[in-house]
Coordinates of C-alpha atoms in Angstrom, one line a residue:
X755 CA 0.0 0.0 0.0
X756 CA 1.8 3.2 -1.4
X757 CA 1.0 6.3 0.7
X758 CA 1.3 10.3 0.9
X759 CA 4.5 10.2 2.8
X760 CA 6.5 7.3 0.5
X761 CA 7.6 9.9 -1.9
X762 CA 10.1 13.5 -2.0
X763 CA 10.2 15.7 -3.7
X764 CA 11.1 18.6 -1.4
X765 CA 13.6 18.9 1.6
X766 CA 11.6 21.8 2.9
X767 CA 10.3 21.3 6.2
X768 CA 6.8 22.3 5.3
X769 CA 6.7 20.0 2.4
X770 CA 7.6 17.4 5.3
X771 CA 4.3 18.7 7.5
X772 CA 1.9 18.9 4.2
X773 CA 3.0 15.3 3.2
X774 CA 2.6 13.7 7.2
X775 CA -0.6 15.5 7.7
X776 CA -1.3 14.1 4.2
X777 CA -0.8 10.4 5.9
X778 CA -2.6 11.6 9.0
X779 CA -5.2 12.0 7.3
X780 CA -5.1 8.8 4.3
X781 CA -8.1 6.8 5.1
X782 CA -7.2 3.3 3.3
X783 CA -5.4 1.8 6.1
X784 CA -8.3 2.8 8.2
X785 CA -11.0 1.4 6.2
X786 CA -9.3 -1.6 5.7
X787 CA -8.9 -2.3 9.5
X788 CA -12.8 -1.1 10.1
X789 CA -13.6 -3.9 7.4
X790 CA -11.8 -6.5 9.5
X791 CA -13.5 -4.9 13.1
X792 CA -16.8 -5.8 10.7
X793 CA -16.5 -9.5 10.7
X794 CA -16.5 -9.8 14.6
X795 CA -19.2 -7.4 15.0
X796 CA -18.1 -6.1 18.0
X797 CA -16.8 -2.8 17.9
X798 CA -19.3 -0.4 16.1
X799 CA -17.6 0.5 13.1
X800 CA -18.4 4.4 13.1
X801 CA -16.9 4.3 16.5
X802 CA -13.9 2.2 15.0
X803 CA -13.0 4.5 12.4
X804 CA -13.3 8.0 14.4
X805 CA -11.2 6.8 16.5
X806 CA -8.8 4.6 14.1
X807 CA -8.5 8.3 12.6
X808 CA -7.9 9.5 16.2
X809 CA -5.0 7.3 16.9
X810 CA -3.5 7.8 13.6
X811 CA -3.1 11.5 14.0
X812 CA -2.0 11.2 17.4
X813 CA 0.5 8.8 16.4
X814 CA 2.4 10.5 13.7
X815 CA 2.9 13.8 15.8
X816 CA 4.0 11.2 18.9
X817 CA 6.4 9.5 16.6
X818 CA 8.0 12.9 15.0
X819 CA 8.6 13.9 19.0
X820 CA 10.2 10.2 19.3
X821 CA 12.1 9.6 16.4
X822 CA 13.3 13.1 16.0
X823 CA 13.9 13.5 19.8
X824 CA 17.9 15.3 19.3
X825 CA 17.1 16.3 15.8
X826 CA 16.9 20.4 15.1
X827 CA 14.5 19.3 12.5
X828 CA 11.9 18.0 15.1
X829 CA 10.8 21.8 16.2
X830 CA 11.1 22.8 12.2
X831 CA 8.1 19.8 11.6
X832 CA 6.8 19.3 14.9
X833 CA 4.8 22.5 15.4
X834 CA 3.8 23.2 12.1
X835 CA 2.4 19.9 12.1
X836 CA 0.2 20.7 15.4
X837 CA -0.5 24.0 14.1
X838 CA -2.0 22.2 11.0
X839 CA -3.9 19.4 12.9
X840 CA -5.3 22.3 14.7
X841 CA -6.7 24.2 11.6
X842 CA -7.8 20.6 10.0
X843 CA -9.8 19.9 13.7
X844 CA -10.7 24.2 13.8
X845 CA -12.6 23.4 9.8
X846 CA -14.0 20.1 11.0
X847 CA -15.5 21.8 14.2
X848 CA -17.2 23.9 12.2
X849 CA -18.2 22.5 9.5
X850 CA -19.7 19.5 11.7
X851 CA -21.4 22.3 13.7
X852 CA -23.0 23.6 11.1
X853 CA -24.6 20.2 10.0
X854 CA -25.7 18.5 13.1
X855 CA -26.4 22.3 15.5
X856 CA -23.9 21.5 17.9
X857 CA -20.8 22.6 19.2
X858 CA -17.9 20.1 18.3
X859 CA -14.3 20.5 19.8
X860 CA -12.6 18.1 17.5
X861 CA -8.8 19.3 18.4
X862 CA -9.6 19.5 22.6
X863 CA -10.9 15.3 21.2
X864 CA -7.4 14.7 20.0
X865 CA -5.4 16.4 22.7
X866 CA -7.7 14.1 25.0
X867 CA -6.6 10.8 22.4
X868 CA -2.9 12.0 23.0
X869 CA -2.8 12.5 26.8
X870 CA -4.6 8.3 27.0
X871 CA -1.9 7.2 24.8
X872 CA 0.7 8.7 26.7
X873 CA -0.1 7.5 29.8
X874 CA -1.2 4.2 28.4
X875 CA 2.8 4.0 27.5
X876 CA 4.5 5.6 30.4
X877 CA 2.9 2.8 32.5
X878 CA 4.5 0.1 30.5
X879 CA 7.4 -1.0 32.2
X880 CA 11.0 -1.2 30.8
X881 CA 11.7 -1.0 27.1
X882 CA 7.8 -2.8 26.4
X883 CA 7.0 -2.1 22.9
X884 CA 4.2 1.1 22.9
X885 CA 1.9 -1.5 21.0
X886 CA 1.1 -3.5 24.2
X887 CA -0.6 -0.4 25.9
X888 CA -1.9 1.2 22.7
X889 CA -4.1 -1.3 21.6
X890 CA -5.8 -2.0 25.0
X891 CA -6.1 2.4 25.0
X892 CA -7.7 2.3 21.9
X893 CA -9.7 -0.6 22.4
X894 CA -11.2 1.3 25.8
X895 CA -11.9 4.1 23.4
X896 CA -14.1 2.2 21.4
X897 CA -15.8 1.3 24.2
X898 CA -14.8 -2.6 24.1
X899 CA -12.2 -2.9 26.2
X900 CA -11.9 -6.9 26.7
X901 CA -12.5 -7.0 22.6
X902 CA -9.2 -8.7 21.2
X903 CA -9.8 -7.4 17.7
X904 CA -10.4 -3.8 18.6
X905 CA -7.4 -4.6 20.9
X906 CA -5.8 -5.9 17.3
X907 CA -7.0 -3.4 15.2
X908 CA -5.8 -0.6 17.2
X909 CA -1.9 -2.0 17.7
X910 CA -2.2 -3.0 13.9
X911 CA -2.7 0.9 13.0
X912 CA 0.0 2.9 15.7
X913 CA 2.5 0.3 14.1
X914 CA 1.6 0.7 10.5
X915 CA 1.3 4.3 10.8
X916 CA 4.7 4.4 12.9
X917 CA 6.8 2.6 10.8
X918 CA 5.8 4.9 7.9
X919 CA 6.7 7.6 10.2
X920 CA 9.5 6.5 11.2
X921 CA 10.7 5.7 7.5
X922 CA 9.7 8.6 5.8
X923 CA 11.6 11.0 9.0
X924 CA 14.9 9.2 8.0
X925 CA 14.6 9.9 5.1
X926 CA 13.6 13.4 5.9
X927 CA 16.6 13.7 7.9
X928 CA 19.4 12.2 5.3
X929 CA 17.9 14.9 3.5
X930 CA 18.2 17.6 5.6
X931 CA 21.9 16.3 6.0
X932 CA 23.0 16.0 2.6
X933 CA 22.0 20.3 2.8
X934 CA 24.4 20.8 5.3
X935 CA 22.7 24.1 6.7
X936 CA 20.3 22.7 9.6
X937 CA 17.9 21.5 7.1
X938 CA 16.6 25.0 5.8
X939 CA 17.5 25.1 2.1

């Protein structure tokens, strides 16, 4: 499955925020997982993908904190990448309001996703891998916490979504290397 972040064609920093929130916000991996959530019948699948959508948004601007943690290209992609979650969440709060009549807070919902995941991992002990406490998170968010597929389905998506993260940051950075000025060309 090719996505937004597997090619470059700019060093920029911002062409680095446009093409992660680009993945943030790819829904293929999504809707296949929701298909697989269908079979069990479980997990209701509006449910499933909000907050598949959720997690993945939180997880790319956890992993470019992680992965970049030293980097002076972290603050150059970190930020702009909030600040563009937060316009995305800012035109889906009102947009939504408009429809439905009610108030939605869709980027105070992600900061909320962000600060469960977090603490789901800082209470894993020694060097656990971050899938064993964000599956069992996202499966409480769904509402089915004992649910091994939601459990599945949720680990299945931070792993995909950070590997591509991960991958695409190297990358980012050999780039920002090969310029030789801090990554600003």
């Amino acid at each position: 499955m090719e996505n937004s972040t597997d090619q470059h064609d700019s060093g920029e920093p911002q062409s680095h925020v446009q093409r992660l929130c680009g993945f943030a916000l790819e829904r293929e991996d999504i809707k296949w997982l929701v298909e697989g959530l269908l079979k069990d019948g479980a997990v209701d699948p509006n449910t499933a993908e909000y907050e598949l959508q959720l997690l993945k948004i939180v997880s790319i601007g956890w992993g470019i904190s992680y992965f970049l943690q030293e980097d002076p290209l972290k603050d150059e992609i970190l930020e702009p990448y909030w600040r563009a979650v937060q316009e995305f969440a800012e035109n889906l709060s009102q947009t939504t309001s408009l429809l439905i009549g009610k108030d939605i807070a869709y980027f105070e919902v992600i900061k909320t996703r962000l600060d469960t995941y977090v603490q789901a991992m800082t209470a894993l002990k020694g060097d656990a891998d971050p899938t064993q406490a964000v599956g069992p998170a996202f499966a409480r968010c769904c509402g089915r916490e004992d649910d091994p597929f939601a459990v599945l389905a949720g680990a299945k998506l931070f792993a995909n979504t950070m590997a591509h993260t991960r991958s695409y940051l190297a990358k980012a950075v050999s780039e920002d290397a090969r310029t030789g000025d801090g990554g600003v060309q």
